[in-house]
mmCIF file of C-alpha atoms and ligand atoms in Angstrom:
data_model
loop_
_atom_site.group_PDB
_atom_site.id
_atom_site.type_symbol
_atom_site.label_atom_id
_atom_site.label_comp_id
_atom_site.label_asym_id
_atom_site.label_seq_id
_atom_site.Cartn_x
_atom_site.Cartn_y
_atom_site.Cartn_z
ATOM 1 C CA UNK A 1 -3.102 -20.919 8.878
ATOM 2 C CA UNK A 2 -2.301 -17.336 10.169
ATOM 3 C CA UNK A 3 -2.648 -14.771 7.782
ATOM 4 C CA UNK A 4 -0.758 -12.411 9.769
ATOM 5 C CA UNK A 5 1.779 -9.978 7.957
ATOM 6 C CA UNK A 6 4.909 -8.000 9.544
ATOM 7 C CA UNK A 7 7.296 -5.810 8.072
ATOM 8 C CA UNK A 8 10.837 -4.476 9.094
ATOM 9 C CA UNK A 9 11.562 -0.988 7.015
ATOM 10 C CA UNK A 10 14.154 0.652 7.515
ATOM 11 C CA UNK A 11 15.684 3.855 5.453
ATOM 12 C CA UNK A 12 18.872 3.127 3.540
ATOM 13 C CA UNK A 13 20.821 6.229 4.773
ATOM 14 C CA UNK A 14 23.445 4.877 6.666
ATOM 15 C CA UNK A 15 24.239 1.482 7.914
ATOM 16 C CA UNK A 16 21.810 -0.261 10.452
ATOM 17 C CA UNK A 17 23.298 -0.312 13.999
ATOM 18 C CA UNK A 18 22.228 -2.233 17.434
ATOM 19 C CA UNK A 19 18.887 -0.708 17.312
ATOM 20 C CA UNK A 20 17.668 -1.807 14.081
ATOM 21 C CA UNK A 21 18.727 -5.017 14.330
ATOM 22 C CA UNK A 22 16.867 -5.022 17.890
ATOM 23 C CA UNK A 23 13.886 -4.104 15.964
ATOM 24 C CA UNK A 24 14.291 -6.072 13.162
ATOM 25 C CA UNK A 25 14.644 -9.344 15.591
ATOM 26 C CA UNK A 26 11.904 -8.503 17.586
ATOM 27 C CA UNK A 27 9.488 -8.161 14.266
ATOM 28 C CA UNK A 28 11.138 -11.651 13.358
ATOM 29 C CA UNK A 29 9.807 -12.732 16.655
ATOM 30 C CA UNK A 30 6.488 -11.483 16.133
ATOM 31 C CA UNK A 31 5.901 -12.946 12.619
ATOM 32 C CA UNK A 32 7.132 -16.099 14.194
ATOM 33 C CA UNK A 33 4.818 -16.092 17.063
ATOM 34 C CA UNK A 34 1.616 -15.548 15.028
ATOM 35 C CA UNK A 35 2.159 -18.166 12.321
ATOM 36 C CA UNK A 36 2.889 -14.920 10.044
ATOM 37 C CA UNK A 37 5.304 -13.752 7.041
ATOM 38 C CA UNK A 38 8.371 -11.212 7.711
ATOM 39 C CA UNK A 39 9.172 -8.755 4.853
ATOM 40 C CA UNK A 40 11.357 -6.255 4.456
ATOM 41 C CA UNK A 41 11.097 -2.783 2.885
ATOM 42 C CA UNK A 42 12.843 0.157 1.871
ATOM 43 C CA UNK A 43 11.769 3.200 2.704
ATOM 44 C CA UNK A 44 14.448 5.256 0.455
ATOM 45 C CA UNK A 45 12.085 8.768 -0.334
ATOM 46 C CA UNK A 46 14.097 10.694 0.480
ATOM 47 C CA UNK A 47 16.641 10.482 -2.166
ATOM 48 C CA UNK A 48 19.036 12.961 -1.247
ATOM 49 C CA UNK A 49 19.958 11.159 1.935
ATOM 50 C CA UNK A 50 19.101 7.064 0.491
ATOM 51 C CA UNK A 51 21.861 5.435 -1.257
ATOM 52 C CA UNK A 52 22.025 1.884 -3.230
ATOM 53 C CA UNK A 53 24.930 0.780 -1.186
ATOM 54 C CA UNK A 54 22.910 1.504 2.501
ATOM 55 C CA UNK A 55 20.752 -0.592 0.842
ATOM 56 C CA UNK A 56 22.776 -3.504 -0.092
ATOM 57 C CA UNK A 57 24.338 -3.261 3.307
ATOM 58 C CA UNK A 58 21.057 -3.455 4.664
ATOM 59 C CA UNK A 59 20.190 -6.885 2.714
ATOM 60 C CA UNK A 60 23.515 -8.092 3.505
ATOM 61 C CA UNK A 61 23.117 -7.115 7.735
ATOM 62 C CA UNK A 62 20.010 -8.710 7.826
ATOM 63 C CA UNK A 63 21.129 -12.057 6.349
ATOM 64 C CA UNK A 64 24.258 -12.005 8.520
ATOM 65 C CA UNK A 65 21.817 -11.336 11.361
ATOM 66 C CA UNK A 66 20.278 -14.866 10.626
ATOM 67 C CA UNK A 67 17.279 -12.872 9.280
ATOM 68 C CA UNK A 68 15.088 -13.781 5.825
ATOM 69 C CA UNK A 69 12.059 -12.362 3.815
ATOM 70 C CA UNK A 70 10.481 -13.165 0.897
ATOM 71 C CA UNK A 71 11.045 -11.547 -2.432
ATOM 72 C CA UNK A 72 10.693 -8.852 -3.666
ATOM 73 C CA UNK A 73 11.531 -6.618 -1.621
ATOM 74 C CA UNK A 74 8.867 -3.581 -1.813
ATOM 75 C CA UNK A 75 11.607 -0.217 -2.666
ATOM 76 C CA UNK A 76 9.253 3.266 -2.172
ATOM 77 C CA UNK A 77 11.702 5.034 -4.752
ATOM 78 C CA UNK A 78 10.239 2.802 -7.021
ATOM 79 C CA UNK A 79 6.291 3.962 -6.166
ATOM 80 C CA UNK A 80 6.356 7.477 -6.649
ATOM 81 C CA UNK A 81 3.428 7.746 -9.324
ATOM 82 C CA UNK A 82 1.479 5.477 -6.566
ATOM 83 C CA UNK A 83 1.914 7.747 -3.704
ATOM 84 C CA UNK A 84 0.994 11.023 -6.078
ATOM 85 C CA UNK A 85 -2.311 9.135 -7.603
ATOM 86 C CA UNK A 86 -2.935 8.814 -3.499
ATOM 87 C CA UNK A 87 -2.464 12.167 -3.056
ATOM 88 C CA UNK A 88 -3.924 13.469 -5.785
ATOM 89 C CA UNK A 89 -7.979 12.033 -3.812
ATOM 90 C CA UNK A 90 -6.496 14.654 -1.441
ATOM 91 C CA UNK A 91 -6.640 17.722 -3.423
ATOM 92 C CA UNK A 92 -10.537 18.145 -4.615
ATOM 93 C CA UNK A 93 -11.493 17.581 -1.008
ATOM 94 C CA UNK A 94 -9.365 20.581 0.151
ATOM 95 C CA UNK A 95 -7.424 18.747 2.490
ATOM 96 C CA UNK A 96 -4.003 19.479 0.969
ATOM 97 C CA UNK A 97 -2.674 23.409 -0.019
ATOM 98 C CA UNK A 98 0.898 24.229 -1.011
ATOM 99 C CA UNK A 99 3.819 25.993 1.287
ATOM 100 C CA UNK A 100 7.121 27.492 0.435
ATOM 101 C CA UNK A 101 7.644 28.712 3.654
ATOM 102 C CA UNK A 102 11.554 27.246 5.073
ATOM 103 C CA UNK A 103 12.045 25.416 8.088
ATOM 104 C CA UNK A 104 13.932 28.805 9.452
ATOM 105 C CA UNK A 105 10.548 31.068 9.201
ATOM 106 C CA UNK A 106 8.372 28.528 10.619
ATOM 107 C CA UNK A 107 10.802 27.987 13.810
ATOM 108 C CA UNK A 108 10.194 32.061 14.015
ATOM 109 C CA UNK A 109 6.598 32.645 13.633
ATOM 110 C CA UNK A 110 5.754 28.922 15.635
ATOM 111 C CA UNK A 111 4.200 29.478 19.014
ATOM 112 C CA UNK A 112 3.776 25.636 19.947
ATOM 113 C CA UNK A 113 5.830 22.903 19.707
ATOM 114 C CA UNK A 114 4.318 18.896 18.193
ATOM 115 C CA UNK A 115 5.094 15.712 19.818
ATOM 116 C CA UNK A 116 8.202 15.588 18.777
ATOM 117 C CA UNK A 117 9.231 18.813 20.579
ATOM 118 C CA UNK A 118 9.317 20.442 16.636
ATOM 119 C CA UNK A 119 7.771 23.863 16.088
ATOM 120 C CA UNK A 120 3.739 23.426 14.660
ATOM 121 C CA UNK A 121 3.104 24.753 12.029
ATOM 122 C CA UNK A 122 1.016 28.289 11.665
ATOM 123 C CA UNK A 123 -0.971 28.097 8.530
ATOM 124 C CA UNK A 124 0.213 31.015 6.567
ATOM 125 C CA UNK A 125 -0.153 29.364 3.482
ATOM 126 C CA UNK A 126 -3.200 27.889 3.883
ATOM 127 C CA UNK A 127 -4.741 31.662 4.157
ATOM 128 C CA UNK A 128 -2.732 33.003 0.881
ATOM 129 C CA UNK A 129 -3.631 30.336 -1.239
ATOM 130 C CA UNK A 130 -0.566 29.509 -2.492
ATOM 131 C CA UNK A 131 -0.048 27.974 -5.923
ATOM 132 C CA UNK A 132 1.558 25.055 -7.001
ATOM 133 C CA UNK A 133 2.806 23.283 -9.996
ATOM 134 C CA UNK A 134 5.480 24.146 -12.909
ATOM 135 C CA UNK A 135 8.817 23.200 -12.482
ATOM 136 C CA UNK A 136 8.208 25.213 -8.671
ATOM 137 C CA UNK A 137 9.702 23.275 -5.646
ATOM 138 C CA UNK A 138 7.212 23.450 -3.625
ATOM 139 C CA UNK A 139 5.794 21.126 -0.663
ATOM 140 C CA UNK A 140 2.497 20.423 0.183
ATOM 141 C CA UNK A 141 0.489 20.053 3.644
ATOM 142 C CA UNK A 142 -2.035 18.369 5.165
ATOM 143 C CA UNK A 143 -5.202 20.802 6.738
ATOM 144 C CA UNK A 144 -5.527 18.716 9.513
ATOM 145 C CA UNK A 145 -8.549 20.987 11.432
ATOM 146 C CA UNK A 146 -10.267 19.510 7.752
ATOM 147 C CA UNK A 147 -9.563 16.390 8.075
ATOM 148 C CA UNK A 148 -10.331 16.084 11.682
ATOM 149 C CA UNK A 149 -13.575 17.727 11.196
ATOM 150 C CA UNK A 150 -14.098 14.862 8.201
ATOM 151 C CA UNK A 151 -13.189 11.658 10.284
ATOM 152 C CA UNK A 152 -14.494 12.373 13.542
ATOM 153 C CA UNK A 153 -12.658 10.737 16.716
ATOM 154 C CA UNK A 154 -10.597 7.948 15.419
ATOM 155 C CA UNK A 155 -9.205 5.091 17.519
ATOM 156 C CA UNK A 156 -6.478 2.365 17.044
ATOM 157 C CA UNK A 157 -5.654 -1.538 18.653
ATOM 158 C CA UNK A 158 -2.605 -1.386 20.319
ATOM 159 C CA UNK A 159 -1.097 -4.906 20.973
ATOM 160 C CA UNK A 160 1.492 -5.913 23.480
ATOM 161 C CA UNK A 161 4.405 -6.723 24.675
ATOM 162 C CA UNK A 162 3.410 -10.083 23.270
ATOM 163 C CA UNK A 163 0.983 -10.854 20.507
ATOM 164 C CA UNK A 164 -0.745 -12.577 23.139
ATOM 165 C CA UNK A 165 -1.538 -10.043 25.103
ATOM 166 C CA UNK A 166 -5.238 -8.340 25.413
ATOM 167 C CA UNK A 167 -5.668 -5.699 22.906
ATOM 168 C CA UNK A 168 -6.356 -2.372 24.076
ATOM 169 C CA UNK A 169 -8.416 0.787 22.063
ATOM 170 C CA UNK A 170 -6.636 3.919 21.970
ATOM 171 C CA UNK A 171 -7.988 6.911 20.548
ATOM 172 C CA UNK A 172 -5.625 9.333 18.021
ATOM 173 C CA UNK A 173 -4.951 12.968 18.629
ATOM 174 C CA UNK A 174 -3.657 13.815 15.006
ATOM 175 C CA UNK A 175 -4.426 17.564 15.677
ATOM 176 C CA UNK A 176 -1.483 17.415 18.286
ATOM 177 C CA UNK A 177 1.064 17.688 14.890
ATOM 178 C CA UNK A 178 -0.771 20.958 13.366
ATOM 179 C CA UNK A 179 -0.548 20.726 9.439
ATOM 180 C CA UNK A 180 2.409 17.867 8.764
ATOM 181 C CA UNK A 181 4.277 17.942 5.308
ATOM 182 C CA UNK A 182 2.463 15.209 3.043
ATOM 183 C CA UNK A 183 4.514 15.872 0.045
ATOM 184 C CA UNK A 184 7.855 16.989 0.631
ATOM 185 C CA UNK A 185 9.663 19.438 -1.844
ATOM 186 C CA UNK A 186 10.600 17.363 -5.239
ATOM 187 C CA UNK A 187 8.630 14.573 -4.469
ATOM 188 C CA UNK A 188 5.129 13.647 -4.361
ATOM 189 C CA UNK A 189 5.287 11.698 -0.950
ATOM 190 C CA UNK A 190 6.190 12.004 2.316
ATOM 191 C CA UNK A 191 7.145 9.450 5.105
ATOM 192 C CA UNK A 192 3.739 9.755 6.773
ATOM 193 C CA UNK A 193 2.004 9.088 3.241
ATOM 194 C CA UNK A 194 4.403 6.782 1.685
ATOM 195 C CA UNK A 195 3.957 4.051 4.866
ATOM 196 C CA UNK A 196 0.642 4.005 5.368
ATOM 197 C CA UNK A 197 -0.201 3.182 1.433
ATOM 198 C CA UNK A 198 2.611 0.475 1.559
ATOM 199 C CA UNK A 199 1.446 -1.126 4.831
ATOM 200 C CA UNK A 200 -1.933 -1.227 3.065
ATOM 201 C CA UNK A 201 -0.547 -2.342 0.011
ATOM 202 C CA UNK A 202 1.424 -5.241 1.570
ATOM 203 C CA UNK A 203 -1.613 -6.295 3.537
ATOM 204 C CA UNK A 204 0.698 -5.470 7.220
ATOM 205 C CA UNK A 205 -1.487 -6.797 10.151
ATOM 206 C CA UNK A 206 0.816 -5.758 12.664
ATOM 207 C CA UNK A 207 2.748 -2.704 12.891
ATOM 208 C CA UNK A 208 5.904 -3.272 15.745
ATOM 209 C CA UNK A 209 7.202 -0.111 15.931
ATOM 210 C CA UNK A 210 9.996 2.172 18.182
ATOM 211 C CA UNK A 211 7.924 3.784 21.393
ATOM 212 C CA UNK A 212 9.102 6.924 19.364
ATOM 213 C CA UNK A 213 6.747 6.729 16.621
ATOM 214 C CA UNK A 214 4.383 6.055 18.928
ATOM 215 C CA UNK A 215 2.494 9.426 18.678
ATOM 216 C CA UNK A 216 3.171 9.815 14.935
ATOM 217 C CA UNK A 217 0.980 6.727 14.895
ATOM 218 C CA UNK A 218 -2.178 9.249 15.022
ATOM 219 C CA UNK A 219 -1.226 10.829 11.216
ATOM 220 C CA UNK A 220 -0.946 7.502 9.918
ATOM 221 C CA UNK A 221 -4.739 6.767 11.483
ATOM 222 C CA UNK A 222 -6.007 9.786 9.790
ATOM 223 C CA UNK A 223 -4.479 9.147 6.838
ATOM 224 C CA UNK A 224 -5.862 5.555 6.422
ATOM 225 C CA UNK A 225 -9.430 7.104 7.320
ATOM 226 C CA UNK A 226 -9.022 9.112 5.081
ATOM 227 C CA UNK A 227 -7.341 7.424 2.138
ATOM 228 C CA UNK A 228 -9.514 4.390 2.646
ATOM 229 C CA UNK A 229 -6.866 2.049 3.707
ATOM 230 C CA UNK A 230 -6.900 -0.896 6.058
ATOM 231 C CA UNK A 231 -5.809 0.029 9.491
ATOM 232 C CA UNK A 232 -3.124 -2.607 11.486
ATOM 233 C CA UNK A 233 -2.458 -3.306 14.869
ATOM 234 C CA UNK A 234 -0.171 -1.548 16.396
ATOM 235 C CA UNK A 235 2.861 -2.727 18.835
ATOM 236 C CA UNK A 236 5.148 0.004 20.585
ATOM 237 C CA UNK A 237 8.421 -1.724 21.676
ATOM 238 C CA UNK A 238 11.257 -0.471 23.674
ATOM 239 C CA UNK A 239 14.412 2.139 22.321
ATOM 240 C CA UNK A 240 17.838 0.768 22.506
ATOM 241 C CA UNK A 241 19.666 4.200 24.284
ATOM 242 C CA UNK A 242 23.244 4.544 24.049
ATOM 243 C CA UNK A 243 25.999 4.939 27.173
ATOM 244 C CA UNK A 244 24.770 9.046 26.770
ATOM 245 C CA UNK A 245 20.813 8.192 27.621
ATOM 246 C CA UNK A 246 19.904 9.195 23.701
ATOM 247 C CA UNK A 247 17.712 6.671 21.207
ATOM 248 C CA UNK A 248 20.823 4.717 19.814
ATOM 249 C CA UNK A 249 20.397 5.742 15.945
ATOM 250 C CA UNK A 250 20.937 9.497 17.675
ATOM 251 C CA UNK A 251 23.452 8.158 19.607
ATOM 252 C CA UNK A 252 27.317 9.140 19.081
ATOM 253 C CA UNK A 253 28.496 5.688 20.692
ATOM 254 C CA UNK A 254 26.129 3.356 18.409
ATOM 255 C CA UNK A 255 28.507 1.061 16.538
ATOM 256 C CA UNK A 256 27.431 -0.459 12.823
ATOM 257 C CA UNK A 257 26.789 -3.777 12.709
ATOM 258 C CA UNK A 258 29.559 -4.269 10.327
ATOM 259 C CA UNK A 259 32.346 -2.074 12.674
ATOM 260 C CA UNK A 260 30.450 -5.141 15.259
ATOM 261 C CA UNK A 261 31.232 -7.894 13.193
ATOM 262 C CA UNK A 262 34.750 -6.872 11.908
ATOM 263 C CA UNK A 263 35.378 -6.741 15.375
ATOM 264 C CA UNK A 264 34.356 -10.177 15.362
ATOM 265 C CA UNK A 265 30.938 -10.362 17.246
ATOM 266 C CA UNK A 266 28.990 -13.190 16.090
ATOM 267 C CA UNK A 267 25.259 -12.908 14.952
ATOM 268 C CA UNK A 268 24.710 -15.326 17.858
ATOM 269 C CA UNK A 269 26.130 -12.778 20.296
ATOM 270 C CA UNK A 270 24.183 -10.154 19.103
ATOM 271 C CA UNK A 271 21.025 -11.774 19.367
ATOM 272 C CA UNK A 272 21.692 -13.029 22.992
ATOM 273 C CA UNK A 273 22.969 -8.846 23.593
ATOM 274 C CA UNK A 274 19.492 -8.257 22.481
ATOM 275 C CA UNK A 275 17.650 -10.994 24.201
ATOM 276 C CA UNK A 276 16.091 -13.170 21.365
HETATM 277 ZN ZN1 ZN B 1 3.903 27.971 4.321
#
């Protein structure tokens, strides 16, 4: 019996499209290729932006899709006081410090940009000091030159395009991102924190992934090194890219998959579109 474990998690802010259900097949796949158990989770943090009807339409896509899970289904909203007691291991070790600083003055005073092409960020806080706590809306990041220095060189199995295929050793560059949020303003979690307790928590084997999360992949290494968490195998798979060349979710011409299916697509068609 395999004990492998895969996960589809999307956010509930807007209705899944092509893409998502691409990657939410191709996990299917995965589980069902290794013997393995799909589940699905919500990754609704950021709850300015989640909303409980994304999230039914989510459950309701996915069945249409032909696609099932056992319950329950793991909901982040619902593990806030789990992802603080994690961070909370963070703060004696003086790998976390506050910053109020806005996305506006870091884009100013930035002089390098992370692997996403977004301005790094230049430590200002972490040389004041800053104070937290109170009823202060304040976020707090991650010293990664500290942590760094902590781990030592950290490495990761990436897998694929098949389960089957040799595993190969690739070694993180975390220090590429500068110091990433790890508890965003009003909450006590962040996406980079928030996934790589859950993945832990639900015992994930295999991570299948979009190609771009592939470098983001190195936080979540750190973070497990750091946190104490088990670490997964990783699987990079291919972006769906709309008629204008950008990652479909980005994408102006990336229909819903209910606009597809009032339209009258079948799930059967969709899956053939896709190729599983
Ligand atoms: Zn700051």
């Amino acid at each position: 019996m395999s004990s492998a474990v895969l996960r589809f998690a999307p956010s509930p802010n807007g209705y899944l499209h092509l893409g998502h259900a691409y990657s939410a097949l191709y996990t299917d796949l995965w589980a069902r290729q290794l013997g393995g158990a799909f589940l699905l989770r919500l990754e609704d943090t950021d709850i300015t932006r989640c909303k409980p009807e994304f999230a039914r339409a989510i459950v309701e896509d996915l069945h249409w899709l032909g696609l099932d899970w056992p319950q329950p289904v793991m909901v982040q909203s619902e593990r806030f006081p789990i992802y603080a007691a994690f961070a909370e291991r963070l703060w004696p070790r003086g790998l976390l410090y506050h910053c109020d600083c806005t996305r506006q003055e870091i884009a100013e005073r930035s002089t390098a940009t992370d692997p996403d092409g977004a301005p790094i960020y230049d430590g200002k806080c972490k040389r004041h000091g800053l104070a937290g706590g109170g009823d202060r809306q304040i976020q707090s990041r991650l010293d990664l030159h500290e942590a760094v220095a902590l781990t030592g060189p950290l490495s990761f199995t990436v897998l694929g395009p098949t389960p089957f295929d040799r595993p190969q050793i690739r070694y993180a560059r975390p220090e590429l991102w500068g110091d990433v949020v790890l508890q965003r303003k009003g909450t006590p979690t962040s996406y980079h924190l928030s996934v790589v307790i859950d993945d832990d928590a639900q015992g994930i084997t295999h991570v299948t992934r979009g190609r771009d999360m592939e470098a983001a992949t190195d936080i979540h290494v750190l973070l497990q090194m750091l946190l104490g968490l088990k670490q997964p195998i990783y699987n990079f798979h291919r972006l769906l890219l709309g008629a204008d060349g950008r990652k479909l979710s980005k994408s102006k011409d990336s229909p819903s998959l209910r606009d597809l299916r009032a339209s009258g697509k079948t799930p059967g068609a969709i899956r053939a579109e896709l190729g599983f």
